[in-house]
XYZ file of N, CA, C and O in Angstrom:
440
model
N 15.077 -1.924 4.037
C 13.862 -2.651 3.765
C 14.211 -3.821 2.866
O 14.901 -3.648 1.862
N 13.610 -5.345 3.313
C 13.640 -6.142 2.054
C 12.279 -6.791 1.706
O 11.270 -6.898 2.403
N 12.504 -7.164 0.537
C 11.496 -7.919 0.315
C 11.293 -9.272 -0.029
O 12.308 -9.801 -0.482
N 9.848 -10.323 0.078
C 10.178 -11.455 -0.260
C 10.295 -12.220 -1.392
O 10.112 -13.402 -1.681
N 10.654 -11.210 -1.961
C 10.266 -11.626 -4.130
C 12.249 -11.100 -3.912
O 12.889 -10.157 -3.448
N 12.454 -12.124 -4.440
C 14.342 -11.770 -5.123
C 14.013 -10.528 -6.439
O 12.884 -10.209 -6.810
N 15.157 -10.041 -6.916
C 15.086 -8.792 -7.814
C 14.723 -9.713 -9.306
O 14.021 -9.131 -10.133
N 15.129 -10.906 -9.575
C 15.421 -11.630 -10.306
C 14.029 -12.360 -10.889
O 13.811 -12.860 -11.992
N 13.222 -12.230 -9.774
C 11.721 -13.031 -9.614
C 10.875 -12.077 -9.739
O 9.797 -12.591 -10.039
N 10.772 -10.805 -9.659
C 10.346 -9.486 -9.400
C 9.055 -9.403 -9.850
O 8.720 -10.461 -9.317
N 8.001 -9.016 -10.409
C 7.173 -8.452 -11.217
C 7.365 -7.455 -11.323
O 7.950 -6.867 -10.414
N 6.886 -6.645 -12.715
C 7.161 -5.248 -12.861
C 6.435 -4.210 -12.298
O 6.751 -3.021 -12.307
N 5.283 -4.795 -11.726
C 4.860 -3.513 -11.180
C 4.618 -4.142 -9.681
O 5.080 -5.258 -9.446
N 3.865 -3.397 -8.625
C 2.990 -3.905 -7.663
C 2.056 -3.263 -7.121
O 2.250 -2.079 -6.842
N 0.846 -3.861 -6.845
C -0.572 -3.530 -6.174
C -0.341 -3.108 -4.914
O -0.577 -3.998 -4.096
N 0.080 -1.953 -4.377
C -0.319 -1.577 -3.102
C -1.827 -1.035 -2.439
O -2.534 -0.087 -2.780
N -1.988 -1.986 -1.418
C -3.607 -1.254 -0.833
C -3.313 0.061 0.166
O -2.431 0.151 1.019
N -4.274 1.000 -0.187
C -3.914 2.219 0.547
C -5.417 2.299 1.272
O -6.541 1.948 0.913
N -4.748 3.090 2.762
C -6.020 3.492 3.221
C -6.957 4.622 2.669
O -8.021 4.763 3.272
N -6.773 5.218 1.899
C -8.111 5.445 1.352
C -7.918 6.265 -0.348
O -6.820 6.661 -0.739
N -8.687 6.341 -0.843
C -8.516 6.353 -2.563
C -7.636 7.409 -3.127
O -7.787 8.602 -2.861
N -6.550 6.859 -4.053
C -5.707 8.093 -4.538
C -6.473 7.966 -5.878
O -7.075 6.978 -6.298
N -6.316 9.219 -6.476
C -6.450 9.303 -8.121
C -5.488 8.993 -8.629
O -4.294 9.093 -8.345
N -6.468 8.284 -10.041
C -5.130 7.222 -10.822
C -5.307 7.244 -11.931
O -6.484 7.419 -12.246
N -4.461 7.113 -12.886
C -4.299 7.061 -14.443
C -4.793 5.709 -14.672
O -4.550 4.727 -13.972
N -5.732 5.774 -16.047
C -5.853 4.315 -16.769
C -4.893 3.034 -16.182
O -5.209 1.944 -15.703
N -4.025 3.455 -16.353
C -2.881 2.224 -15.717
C -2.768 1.647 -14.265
O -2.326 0.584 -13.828
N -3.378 2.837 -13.637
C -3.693 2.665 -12.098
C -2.297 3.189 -11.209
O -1.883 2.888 -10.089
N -1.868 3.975 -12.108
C -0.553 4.776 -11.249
C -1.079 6.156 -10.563
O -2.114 6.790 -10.771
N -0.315 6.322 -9.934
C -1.123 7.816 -9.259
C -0.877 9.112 -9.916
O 0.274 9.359 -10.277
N -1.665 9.829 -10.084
C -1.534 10.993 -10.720
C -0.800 11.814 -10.452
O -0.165 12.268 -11.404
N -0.585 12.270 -9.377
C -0.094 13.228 -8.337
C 1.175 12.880 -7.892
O 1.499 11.749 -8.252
N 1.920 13.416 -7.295
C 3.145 12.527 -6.342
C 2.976 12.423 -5.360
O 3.695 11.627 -4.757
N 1.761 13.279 -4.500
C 1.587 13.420 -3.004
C 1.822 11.943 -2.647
O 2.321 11.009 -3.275
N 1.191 12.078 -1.201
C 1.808 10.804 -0.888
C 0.498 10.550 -0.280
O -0.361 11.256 0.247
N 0.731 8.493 -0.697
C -0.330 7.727 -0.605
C -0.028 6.757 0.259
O 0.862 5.928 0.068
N -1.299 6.860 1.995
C -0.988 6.194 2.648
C -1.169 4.871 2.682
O -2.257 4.437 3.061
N -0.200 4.053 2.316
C -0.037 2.137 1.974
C -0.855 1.362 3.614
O -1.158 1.892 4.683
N -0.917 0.638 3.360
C -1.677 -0.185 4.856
C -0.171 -0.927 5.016
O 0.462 -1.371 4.059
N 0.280 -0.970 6.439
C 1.123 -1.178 7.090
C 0.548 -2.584 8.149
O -0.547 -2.459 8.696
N 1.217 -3.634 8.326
C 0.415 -4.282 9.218
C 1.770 -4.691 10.690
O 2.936 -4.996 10.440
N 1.361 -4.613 11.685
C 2.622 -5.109 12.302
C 3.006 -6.201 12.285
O 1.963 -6.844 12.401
N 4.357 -7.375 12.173
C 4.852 -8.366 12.295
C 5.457 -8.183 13.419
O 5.759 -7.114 13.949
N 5.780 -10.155 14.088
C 7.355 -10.305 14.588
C 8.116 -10.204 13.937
O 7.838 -10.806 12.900
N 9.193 -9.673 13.891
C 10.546 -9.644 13.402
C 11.613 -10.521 13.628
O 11.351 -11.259 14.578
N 12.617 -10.717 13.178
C 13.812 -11.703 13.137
C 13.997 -12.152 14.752
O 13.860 -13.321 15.114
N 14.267 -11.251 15.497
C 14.741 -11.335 16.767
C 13.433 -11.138 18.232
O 13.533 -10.994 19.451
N 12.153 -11.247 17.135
C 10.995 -11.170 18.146
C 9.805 -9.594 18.548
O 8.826 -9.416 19.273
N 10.743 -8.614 17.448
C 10.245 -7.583 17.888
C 9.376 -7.091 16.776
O 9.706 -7.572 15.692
N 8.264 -6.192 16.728
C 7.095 -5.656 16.125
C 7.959 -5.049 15.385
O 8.757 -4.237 15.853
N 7.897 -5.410 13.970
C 7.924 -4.746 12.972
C 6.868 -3.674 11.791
O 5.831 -4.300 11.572
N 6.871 -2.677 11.234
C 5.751 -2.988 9.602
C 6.707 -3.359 8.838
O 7.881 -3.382 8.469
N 4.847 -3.839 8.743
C 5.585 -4.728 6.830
C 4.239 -3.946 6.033
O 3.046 -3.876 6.329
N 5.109 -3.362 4.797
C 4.214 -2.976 3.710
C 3.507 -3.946 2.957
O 4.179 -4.644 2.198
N 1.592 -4.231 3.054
C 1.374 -5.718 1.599
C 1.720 -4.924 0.228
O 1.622 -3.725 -0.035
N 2.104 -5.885 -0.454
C 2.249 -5.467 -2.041
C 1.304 -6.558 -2.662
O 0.990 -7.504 -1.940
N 0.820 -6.493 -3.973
C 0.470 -7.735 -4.859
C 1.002 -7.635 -5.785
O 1.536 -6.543 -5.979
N 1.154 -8.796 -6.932
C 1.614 -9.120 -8.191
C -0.052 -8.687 -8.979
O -0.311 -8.679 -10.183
N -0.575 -8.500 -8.315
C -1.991 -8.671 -9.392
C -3.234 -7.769 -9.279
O -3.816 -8.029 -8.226
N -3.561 -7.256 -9.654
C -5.003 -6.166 -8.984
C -5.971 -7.611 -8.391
O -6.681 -7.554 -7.387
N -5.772 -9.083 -9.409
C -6.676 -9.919 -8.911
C -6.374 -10.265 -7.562
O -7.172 -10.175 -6.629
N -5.032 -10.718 -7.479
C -4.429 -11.417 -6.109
C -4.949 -10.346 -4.907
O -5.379 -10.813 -3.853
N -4.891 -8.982 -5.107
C -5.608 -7.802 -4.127
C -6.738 -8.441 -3.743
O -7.071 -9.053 -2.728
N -7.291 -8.150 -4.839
C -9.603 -8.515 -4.454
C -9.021 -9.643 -4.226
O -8.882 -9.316 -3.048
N -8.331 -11.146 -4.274
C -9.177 -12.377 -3.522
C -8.721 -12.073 -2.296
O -9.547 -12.505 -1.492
N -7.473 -11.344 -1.524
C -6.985 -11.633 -0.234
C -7.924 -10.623 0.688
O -8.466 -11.010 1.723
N -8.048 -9.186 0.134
C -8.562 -8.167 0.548
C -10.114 -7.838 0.484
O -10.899 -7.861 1.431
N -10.425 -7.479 -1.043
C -12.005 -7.620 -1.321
C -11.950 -6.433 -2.300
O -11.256 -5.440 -2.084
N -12.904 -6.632 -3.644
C -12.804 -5.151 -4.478
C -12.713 -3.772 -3.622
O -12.069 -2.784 -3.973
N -13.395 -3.880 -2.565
C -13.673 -2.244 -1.994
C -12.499 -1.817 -1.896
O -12.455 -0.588 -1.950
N -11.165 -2.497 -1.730
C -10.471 -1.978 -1.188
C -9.580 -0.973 -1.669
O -9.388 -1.513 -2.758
N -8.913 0.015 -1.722
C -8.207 1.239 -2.534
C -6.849 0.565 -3.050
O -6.422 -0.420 -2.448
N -6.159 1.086 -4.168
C -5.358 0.267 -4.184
C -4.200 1.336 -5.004
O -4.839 2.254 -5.518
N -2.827 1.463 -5.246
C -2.462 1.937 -6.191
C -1.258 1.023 -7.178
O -0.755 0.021 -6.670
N -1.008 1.286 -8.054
C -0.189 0.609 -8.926
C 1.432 1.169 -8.925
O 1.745 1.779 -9.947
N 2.418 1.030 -7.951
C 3.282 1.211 -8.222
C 5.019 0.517 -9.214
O 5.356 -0.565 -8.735
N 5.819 0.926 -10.187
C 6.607 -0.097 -10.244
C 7.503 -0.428 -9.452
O 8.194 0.280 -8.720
N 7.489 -1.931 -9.655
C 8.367 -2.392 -8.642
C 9.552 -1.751 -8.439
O 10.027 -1.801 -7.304
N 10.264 -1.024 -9.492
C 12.002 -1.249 -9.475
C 11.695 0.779 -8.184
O 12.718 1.435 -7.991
N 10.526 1.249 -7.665
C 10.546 2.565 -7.260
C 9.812 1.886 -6.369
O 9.549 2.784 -5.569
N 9.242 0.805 -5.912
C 9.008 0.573 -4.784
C 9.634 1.056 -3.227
O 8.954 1.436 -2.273
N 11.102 0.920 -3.280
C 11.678 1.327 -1.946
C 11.332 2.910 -2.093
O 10.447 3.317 -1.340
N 11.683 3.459 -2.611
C 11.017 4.809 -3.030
C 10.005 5.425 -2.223
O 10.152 6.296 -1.366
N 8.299 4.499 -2.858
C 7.844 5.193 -3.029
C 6.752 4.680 -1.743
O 5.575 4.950 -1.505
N 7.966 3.646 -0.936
C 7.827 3.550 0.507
C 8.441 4.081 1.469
O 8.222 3.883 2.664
N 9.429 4.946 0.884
C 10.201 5.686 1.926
C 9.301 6.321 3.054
O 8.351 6.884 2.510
N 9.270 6.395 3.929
C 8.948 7.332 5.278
C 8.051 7.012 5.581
O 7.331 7.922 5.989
N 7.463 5.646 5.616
C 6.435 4.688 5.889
C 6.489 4.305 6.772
O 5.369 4.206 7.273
N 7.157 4.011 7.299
C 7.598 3.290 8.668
C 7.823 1.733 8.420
O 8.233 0.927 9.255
N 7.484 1.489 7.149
C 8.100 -0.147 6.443
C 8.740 -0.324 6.560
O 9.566 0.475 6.118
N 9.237 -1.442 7.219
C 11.040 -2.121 6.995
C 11.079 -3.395 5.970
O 12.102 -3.967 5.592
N 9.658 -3.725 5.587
C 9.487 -5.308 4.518
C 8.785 -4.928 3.488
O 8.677 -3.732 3.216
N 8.327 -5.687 2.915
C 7.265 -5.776 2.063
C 6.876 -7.248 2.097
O 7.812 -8.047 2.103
N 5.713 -7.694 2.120
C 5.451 -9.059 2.123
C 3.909 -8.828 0.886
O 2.813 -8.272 0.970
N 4.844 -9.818 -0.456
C 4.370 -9.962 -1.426
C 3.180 -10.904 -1.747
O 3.634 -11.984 -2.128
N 2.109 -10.896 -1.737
C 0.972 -11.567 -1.879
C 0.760 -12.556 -0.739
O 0.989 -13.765 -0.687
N 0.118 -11.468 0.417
C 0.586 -12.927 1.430
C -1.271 -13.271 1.247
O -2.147 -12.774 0.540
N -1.251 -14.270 2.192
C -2.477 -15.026 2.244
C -2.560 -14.650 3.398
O -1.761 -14.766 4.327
N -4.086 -13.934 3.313
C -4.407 -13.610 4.753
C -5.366 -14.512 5.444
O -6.106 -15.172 4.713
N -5.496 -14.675 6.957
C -5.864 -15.743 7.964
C -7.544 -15.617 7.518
O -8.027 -14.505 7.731
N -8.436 -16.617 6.944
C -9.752 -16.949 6.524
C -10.626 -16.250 7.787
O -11.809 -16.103 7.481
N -10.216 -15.704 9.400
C -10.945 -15.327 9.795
C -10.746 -13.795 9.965
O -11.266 -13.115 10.850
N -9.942 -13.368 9.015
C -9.973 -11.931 9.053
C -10.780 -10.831 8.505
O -10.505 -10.987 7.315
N -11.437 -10.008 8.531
C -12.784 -9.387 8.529
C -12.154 -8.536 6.862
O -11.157 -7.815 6.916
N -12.755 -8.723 5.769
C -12.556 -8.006 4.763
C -13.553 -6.771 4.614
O -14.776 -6.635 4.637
N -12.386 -5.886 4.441
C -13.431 -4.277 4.263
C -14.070 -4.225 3.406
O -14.830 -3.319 3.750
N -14.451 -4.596 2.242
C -15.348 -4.550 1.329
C -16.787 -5.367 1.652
O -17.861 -4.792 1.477
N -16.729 -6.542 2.064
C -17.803 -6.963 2.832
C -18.438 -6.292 4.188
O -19.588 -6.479 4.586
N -17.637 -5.632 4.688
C -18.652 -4.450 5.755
C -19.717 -3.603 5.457
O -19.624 -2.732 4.593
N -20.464 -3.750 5.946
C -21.651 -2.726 5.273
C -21.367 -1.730 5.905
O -22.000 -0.688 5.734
């Protein structure tokens, strides 16, 4: 798996959105170790083929503007990221991307 933040550029933690709510400490880490399912989206890949890519954020804010408050989220640190994406079916992570203005945000659904 890589990602698009160098180790060097990193932030210390990151905002993963999960499909649906884990319990979380003040800090917004997960309580539990079970496992928390991350939203996966498919890409092209290098050579043309469907990849996942795990979203991450730098920010609980950068989350709500791309996504929308509703959305679940957990706080993992970065340096346990590959971790604590293992068996995800992730091969990326794509760090605060900007999503396409006509894409339907779950928090605005009634």
């Amino acid at each position: 798996m890589y990602s698009t933040e160098s180790t060097q550029n990193a932030p210390e933690v990151l905002v993963l959105p999960t499909t649906t709510g884990v319990p979380q400490g003040p800090d917004g880490t997960p309580l539990c170790d079970d496992a928390a399912d991350v939203v996966l989206v498919p890409m092209a890949g290098d050579g043309g083929e469907e990849q996942l890519v795990a979203l991450a954020f730098t920010s609980i804010p950068a989350l709500v503007e791309a996504i929308g408050e509703q959305q679940p989220w957990v706080i993992v640190p970065t340096r346990q990221a590959r971790k604590a994406l293992g068996g995800s079916g992730a091969t990326a992570v794509l760090v605060d991307p900007q999503l396409p203005d006509d894409r339907e945000r779950r928090s605005t659904r009634g």
